[in-house]
XYZ file of C-alpha atoms in Angstrom:
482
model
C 30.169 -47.285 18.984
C 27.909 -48.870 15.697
C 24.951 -48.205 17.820
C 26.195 -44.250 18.022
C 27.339 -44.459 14.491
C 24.409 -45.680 13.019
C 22.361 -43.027 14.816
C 24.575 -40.463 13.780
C 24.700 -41.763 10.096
C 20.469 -41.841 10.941
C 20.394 -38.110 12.131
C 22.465 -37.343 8.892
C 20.945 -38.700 6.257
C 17.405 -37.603 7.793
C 18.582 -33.968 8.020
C 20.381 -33.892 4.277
C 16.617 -35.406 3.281
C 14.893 -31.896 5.126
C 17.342 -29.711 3.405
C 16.594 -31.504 0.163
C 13.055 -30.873 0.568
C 13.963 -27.297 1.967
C 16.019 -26.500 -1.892
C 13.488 -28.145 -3.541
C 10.389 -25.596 -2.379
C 12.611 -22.907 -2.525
C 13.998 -23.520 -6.020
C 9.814 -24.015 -7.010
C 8.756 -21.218 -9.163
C 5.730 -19.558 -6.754
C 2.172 -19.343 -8.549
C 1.965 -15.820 -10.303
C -1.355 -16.957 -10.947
C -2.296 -17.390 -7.970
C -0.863 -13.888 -6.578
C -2.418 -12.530 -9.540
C -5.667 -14.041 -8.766
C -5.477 -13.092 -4.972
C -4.111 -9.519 -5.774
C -7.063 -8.967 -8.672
C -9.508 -9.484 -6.093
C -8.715 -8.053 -2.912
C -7.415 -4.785 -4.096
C -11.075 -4.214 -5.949
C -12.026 -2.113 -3.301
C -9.707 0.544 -4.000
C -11.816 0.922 -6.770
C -15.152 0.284 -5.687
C -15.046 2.384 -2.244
C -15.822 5.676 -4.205
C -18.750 4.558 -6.171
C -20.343 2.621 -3.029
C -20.079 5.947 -0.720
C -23.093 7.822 -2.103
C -25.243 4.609 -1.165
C -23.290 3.950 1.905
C -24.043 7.672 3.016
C -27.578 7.111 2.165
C -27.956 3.853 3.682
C -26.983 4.992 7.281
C -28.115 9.056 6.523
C -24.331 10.163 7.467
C -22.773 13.156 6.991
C -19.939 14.282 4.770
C -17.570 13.628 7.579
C -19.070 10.791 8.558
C -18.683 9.284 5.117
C -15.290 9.639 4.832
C -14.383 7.496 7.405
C -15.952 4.151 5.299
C -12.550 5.140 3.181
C -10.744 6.071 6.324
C -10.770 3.763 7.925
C -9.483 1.030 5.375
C -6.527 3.673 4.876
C -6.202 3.170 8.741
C -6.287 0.010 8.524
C -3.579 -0.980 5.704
C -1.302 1.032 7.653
C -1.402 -1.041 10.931
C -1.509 -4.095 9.172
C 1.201 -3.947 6.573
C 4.140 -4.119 8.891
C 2.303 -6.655 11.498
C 1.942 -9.108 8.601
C 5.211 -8.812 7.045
C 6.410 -10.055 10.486
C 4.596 -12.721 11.060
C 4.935 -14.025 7.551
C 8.703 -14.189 8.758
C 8.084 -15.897 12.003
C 5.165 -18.202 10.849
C 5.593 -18.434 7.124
C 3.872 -17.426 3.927
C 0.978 -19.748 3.418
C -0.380 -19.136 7.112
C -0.309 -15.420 7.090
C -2.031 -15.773 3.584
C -4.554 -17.976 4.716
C -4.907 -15.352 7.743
C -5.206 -12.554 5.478
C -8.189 -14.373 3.590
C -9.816 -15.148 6.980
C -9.650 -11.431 8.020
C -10.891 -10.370 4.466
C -13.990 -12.341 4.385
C -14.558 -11.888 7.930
C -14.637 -7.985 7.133
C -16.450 -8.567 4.336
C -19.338 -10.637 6.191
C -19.580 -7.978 9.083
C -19.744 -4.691 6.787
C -22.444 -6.471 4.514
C -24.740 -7.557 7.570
C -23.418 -4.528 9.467
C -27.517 -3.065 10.914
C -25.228 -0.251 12.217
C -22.279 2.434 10.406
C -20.203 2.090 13.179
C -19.878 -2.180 13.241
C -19.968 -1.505 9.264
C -16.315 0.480 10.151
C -15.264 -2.248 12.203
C -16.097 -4.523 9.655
C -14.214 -2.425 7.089
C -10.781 -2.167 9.424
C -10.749 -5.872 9.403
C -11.328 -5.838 5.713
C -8.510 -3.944 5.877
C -6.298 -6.291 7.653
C -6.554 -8.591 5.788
C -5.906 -6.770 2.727
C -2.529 -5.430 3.963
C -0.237 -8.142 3.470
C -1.420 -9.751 0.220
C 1.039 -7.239 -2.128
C 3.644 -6.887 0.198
C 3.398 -10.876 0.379
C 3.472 -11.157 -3.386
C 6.057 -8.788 -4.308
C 8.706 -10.668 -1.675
C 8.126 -13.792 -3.065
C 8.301 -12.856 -6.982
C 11.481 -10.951 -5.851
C 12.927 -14.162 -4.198
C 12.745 -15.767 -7.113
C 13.348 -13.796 -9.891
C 17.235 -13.292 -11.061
C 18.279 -9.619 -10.495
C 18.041 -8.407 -13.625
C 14.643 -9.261 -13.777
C 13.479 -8.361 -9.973
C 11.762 -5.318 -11.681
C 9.518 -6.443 -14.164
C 8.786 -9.219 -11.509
C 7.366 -6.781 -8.853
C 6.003 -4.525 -11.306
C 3.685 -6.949 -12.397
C 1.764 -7.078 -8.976
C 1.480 -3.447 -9.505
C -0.153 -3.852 -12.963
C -2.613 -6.420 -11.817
C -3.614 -4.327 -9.193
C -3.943 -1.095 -11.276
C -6.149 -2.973 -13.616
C -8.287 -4.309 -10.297
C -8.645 -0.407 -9.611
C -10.464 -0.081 -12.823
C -12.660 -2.888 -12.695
C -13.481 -2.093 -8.892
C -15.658 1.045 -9.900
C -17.337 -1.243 -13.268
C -18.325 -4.216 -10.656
C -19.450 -2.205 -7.886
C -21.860 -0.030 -9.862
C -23.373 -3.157 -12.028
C -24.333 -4.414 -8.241
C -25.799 -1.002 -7.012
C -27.677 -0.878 -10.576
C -28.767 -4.572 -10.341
C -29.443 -5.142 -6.907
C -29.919 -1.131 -6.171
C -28.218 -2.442 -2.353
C -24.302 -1.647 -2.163
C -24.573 -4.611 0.468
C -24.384 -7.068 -2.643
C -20.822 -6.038 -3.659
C -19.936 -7.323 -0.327
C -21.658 -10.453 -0.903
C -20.274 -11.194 -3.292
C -16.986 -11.378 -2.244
C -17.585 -13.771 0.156
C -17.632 -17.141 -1.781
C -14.642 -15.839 -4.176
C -13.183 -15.855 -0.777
C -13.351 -19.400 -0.036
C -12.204 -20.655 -2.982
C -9.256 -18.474 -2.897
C -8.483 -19.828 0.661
C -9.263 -23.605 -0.597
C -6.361 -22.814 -3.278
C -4.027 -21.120 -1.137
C -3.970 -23.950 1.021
C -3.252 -26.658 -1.751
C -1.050 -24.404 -3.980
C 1.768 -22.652 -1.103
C 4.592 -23.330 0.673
C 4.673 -22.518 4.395
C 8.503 -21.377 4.341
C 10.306 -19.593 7.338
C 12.245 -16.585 5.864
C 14.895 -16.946 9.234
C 15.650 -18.819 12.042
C 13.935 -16.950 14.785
C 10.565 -18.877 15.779
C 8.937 -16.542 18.222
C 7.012 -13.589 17.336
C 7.856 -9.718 19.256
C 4.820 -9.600 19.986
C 5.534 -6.660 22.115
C 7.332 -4.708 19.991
C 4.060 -5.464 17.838
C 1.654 -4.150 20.386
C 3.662 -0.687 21.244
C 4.359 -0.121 17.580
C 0.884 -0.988 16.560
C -0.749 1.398 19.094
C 1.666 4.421 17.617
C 0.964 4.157 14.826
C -2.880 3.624 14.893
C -2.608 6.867 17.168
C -0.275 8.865 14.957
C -2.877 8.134 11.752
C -5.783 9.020 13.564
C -4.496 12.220 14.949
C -3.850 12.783 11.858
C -6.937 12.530 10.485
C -8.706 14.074 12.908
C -5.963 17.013 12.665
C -8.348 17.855 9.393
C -10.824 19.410 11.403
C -8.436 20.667 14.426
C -10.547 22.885 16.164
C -13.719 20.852 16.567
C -11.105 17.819 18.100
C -7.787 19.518 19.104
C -8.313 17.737 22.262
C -7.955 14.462 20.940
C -5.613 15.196 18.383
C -3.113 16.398 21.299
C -4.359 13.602 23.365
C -3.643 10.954 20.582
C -0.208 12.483 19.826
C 0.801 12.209 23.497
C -0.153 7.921 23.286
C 1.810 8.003 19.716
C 5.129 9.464 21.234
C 4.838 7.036 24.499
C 4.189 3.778 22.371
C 6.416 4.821 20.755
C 9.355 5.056 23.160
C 8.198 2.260 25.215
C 8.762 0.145 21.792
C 12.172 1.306 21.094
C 13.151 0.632 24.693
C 11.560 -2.727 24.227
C 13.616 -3.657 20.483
C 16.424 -3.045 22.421
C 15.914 -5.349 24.905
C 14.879 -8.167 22.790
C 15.993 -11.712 23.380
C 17.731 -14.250 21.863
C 15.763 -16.156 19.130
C 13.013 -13.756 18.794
C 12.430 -11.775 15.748
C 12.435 -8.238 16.191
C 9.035 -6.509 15.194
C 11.368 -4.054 12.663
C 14.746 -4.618 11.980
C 16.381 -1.466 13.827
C 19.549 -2.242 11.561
C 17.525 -1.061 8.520
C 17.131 2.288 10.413
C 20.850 2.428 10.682
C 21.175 2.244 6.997
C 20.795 5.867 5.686
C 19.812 4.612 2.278
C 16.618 2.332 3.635
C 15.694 5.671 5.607
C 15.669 7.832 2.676
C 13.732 5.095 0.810
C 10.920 5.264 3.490
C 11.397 9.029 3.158
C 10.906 8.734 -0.586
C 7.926 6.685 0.139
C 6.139 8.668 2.470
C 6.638 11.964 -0.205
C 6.158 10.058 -3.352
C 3.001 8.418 -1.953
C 1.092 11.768 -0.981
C 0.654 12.416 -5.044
C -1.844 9.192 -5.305
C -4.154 11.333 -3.199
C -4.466 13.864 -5.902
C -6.751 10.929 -7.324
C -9.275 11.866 -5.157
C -9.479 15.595 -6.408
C -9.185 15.091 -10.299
C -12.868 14.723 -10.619
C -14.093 17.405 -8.727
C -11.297 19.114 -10.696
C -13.108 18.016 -14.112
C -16.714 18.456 -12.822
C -16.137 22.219 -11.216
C -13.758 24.044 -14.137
C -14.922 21.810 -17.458
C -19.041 21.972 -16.183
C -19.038 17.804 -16.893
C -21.377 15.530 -14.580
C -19.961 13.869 -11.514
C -20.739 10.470 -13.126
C -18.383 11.822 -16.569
C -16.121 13.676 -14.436
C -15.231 10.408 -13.047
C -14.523 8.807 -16.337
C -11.793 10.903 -16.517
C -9.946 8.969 -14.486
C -9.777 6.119 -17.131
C -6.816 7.453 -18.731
C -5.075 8.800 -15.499
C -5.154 4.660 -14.106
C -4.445 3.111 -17.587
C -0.851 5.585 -17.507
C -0.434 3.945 -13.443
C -1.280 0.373 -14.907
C 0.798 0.870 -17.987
C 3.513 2.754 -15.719
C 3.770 0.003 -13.009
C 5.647 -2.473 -15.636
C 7.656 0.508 -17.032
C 8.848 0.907 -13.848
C 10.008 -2.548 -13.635
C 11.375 -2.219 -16.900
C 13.417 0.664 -15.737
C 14.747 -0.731 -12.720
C 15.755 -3.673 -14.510
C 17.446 -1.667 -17.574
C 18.859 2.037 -16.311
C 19.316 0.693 -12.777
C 17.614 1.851 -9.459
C 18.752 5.740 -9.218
C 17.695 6.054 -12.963
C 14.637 4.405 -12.912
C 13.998 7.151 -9.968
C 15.181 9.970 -11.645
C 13.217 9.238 -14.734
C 10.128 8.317 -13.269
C 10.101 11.297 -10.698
C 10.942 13.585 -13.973
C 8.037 12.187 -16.331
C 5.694 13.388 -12.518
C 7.409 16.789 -12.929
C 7.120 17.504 -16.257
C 3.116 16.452 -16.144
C 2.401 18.381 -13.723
C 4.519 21.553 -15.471
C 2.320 20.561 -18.765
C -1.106 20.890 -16.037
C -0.094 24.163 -14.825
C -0.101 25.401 -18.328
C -3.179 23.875 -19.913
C -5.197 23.627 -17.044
C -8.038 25.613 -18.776
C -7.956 22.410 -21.660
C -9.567 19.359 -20.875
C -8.382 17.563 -24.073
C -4.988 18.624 -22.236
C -6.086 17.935 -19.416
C -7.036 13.915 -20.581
C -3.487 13.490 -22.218
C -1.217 15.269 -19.398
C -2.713 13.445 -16.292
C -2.363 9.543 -18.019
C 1.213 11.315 -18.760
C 1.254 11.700 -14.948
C -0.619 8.326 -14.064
C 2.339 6.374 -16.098
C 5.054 8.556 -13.899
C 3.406 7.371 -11.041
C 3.129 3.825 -11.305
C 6.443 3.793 -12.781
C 8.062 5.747 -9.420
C 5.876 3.570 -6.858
C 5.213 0.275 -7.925
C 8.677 -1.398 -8.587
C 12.058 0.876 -8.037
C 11.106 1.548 -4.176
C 10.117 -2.073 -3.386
C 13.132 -3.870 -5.201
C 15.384 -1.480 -3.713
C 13.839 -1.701 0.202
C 14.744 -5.757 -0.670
C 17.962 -5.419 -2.101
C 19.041 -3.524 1.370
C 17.435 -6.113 3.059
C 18.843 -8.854 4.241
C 17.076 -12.420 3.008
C 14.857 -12.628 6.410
C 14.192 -9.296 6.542
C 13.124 -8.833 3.291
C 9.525 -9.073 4.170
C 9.761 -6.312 6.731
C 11.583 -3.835 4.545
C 9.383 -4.229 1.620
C 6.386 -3.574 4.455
C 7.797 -0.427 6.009
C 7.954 0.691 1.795
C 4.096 0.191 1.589
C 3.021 1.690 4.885
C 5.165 4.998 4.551
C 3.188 5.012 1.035
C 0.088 5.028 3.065
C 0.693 7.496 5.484
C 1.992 10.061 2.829
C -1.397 9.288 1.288
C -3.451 10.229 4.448
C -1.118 13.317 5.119
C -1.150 14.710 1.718
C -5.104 15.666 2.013
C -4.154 18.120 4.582
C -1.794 19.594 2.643
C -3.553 19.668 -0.736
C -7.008 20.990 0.956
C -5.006 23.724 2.154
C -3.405 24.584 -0.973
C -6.838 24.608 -2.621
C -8.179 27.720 -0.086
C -5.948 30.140 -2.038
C -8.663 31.625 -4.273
C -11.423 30.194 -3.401
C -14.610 31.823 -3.458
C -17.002 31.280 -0.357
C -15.125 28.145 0.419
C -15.894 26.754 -2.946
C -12.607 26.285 -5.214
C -11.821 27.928 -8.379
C -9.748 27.413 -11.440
C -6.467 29.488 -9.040
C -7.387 27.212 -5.912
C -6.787 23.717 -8.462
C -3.512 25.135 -10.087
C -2.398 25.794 -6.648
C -2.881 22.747 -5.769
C -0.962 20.884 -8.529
C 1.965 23.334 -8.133
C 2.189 21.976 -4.874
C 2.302 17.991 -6.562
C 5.705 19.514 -8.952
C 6.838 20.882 -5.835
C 6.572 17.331 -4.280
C 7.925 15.671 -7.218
C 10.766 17.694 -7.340
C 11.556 17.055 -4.092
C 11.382 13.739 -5.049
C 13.717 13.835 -7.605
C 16.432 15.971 -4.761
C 15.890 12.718 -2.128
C 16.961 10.425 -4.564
C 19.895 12.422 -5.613
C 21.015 12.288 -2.006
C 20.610 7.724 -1.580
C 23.972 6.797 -1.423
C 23.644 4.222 -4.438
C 27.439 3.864 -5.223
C 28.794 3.032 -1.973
C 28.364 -0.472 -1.882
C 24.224 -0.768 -0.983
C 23.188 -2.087 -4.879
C 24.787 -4.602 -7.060
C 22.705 -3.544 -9.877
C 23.741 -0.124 -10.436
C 27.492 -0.497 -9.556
């Protein structure tokens, strides 16, 4: 009986020592610096993707179709990866899928700087992309973990600020290589040894902690859902130019729907101590839904980025290269907007911070309507819009998707948020490009075909404002705003 006593008291003491240990890493304040750090650098290509592409399409002699794809792609990418990463960081922990990410990163970054060839030059760019998709959703789950509720805003918001300020230094950095070096290759290059050093950090600085019990990975529920979705986004995109690929685009669509079953007939199958891919309890919660909703609608407007300077270039008569500058003001209101956001969450509450940051998009895009024909107006009303923005995506949808959450599922929630951003933003082209044939002259647009197009953004914004009304926030879901 000592001999089982003593083992027992053995067995004890050695698991009250592991849960020590457990509180203790839990209870440590994560590095924002390094997140900062790691944030800062990979999201530079957002950035720096525009003002490589007219080398890019040189370098390989593409055309404009062809080009679009070095973008494309990446936007393909981020949308596959995001929710496969926020499960595995559940399964296998934070500092491996970090280090991961890294790998992937400067892997991508290797192959799309030797890359002889456009197409292994795409490849290299999806696995860029990979690796790029977890890092914020990473970063914003473990700020949130840590942060009391009632700061939980300003605490996300901040990876949105360092990564709106990486937006604007992408486009500086890439064009001092190209003007240097006069090779777009040597943005590439030098990525790589940042690279390693952020890997040698991450590996000395984090804490591999398991946000649940479940050790084994769906991997697949990951397959199924990963080939749907990669299907769905490329019919998508290919749905831009529908008659020249209808075939594929049906074709595609067909493999999107069957993945797609086959991986809800698999979640519900799902053993015992496995992990499922997405939480299908989520999807039973009619507030996470209209979230995603939110996210998908909210996240089409960042793709009126890409038509500002044409915008500026076509009705004001300013060069591409000052057109572009234009911008400046439009991502200093996002950067600035991003910790407003938090600010707001924290402060008015979730459905406030919603309601006022979906308003401030409205009432920009009202002021654009009416002094489109100003580009002094023009300046003031879209950093107006670029601070609505940030405000509306950076921290309201991501601290609510982890309040709903439960603690291991956090991750996963916060993941779906940032993909449904993405695919809004691949959809919304479609739907902008079309608004801009109304009065366009010989294809080419005109000062009618723009202000159609930004009556469609109120129209979005509005609805924005209507899906928000209709999250049930009072019936138990948030703490905050009870």
């Amino acid at each position: 009986m000592s001999d089982a006593a003593s083992k027992a008291a053995s067995q004890a003491t050695a698991a009250a020592a592991n849960a020590a240990k457990t509180i203790g890493r839990a209870a440590r304040k994560p590095p924002i610096w390094f997140y900062a750090l790691v944030v800062f650098i990979t999201q530079l290509d957002s950035g720096s993707a525009g003002t490589l592409l007219s080398s890019v399409t040189k370098s390989f002699n593409l055309t404009t179709m062809g080009s679009s794809w070095f973008a494309g792609i990446y936007t393909l990418g981020l949308v596959v990866g995001t929710p496969i990463m926020a499960n595995l960081s559940d399964t296998h922990g934070t500092k491996k899928v970090f280090l991961w990410e890294l790998g992937f990163w400067f892997v991508g970054c290797l192959i799309t700087a030797v890359a002889p060839l456009y197409p292994l030059a795409l490849v290299g760019r999806f696995i860029q992309a990979i690796g790029d998709s977890g890092i914020m959703v990473l970063a914003m789950s473990e700020l949130m973990m840590v942060a009391r509720k009632n700061h939980q805003g300003r605490r996300v918001s901040f990876v949105g600020v360092v990564a709106g300020l990486s937006a604007m230094a992408g486009p500086v950095l890439a064009g001092m290589a190209i003007g240097m070096a006069k090779n777009w290759h040597v943005f590439y290059y030098g990525m790589l040894p940042v690279l390693v050093i952020l890997f040698i950090i991450a590996w000395f600085v984090l804490d591999n902690q398991l946000a649940g019990g479940a050790s084994k990975t769906d991997y697949a529920g990951l397959c199924s859902f990963s080939v749907a979705l990669m299907t769905l986004m490329l019919a998508i995109t290919l749905s831009q130019h529908f008659k020249q690929y209808w075939v594929v685009v049906v074709a595609l669509l067909v493999v999107a729907v069957i993945a797609f079953l086959i991986f809800l007939y698999g979640e519900r199958k799902i053993g015992k101590g496995t992990m499922p891919f997405l939480p299908i309890s989520l999807f039973r919660n009619r507030s996470y839904v209209l979230v995603l909703l939110l996210a998908m609608v909210g996240g089409s407007l960042f793709s009126l980025f890409v038509y500002i300077p044409t915008y500026v270039h076509v009705i004001f008569h300013l060069p591409k290269a000052m057109a572009g500058m234009t911008m400046m003001g439009t991502g200093l209101g996002s950067m600035v907007g991003s910790y407003v956001g938090g600010i707001f969450v924290d402060k008015l509450g979730n459905k406030k911070a919603l309601i006022v940051s979906s308003c401030i998009n409205a009432v920009s895009m009202i002021a654009i309507l009416l002094t489109s024909h100003s580009l002094p107006a023009f300046f003031v009303f879209s950093t107006l819009f670029g601070l609505g923005l940030g405000a509306f995506m950076s921290s309201p949808l991501q601290v609510i998707a982890g309040r709903l959450a439960a603690p291991d599922q956090r991750m996963q929630a916060i993941g779906g948020v940032s993909a449904c951003k993405k695919i809004g933003m691949t959809i919304a082209p479609l739907v902008f490009a079309s608004a801009m044939l109304v009065g366009s002259v010989n294809g080419n647009p005109t000062l009618t075909s723009f202000r159609a197009m930004f009556l469609v953004a109120l129209i979005v914004a509005v609805v924005c404002i209507v899906l928000t009304l209709f999250i049930p926030f009072n019936k138990g879901n948030f703490d905050h705003d009870q």
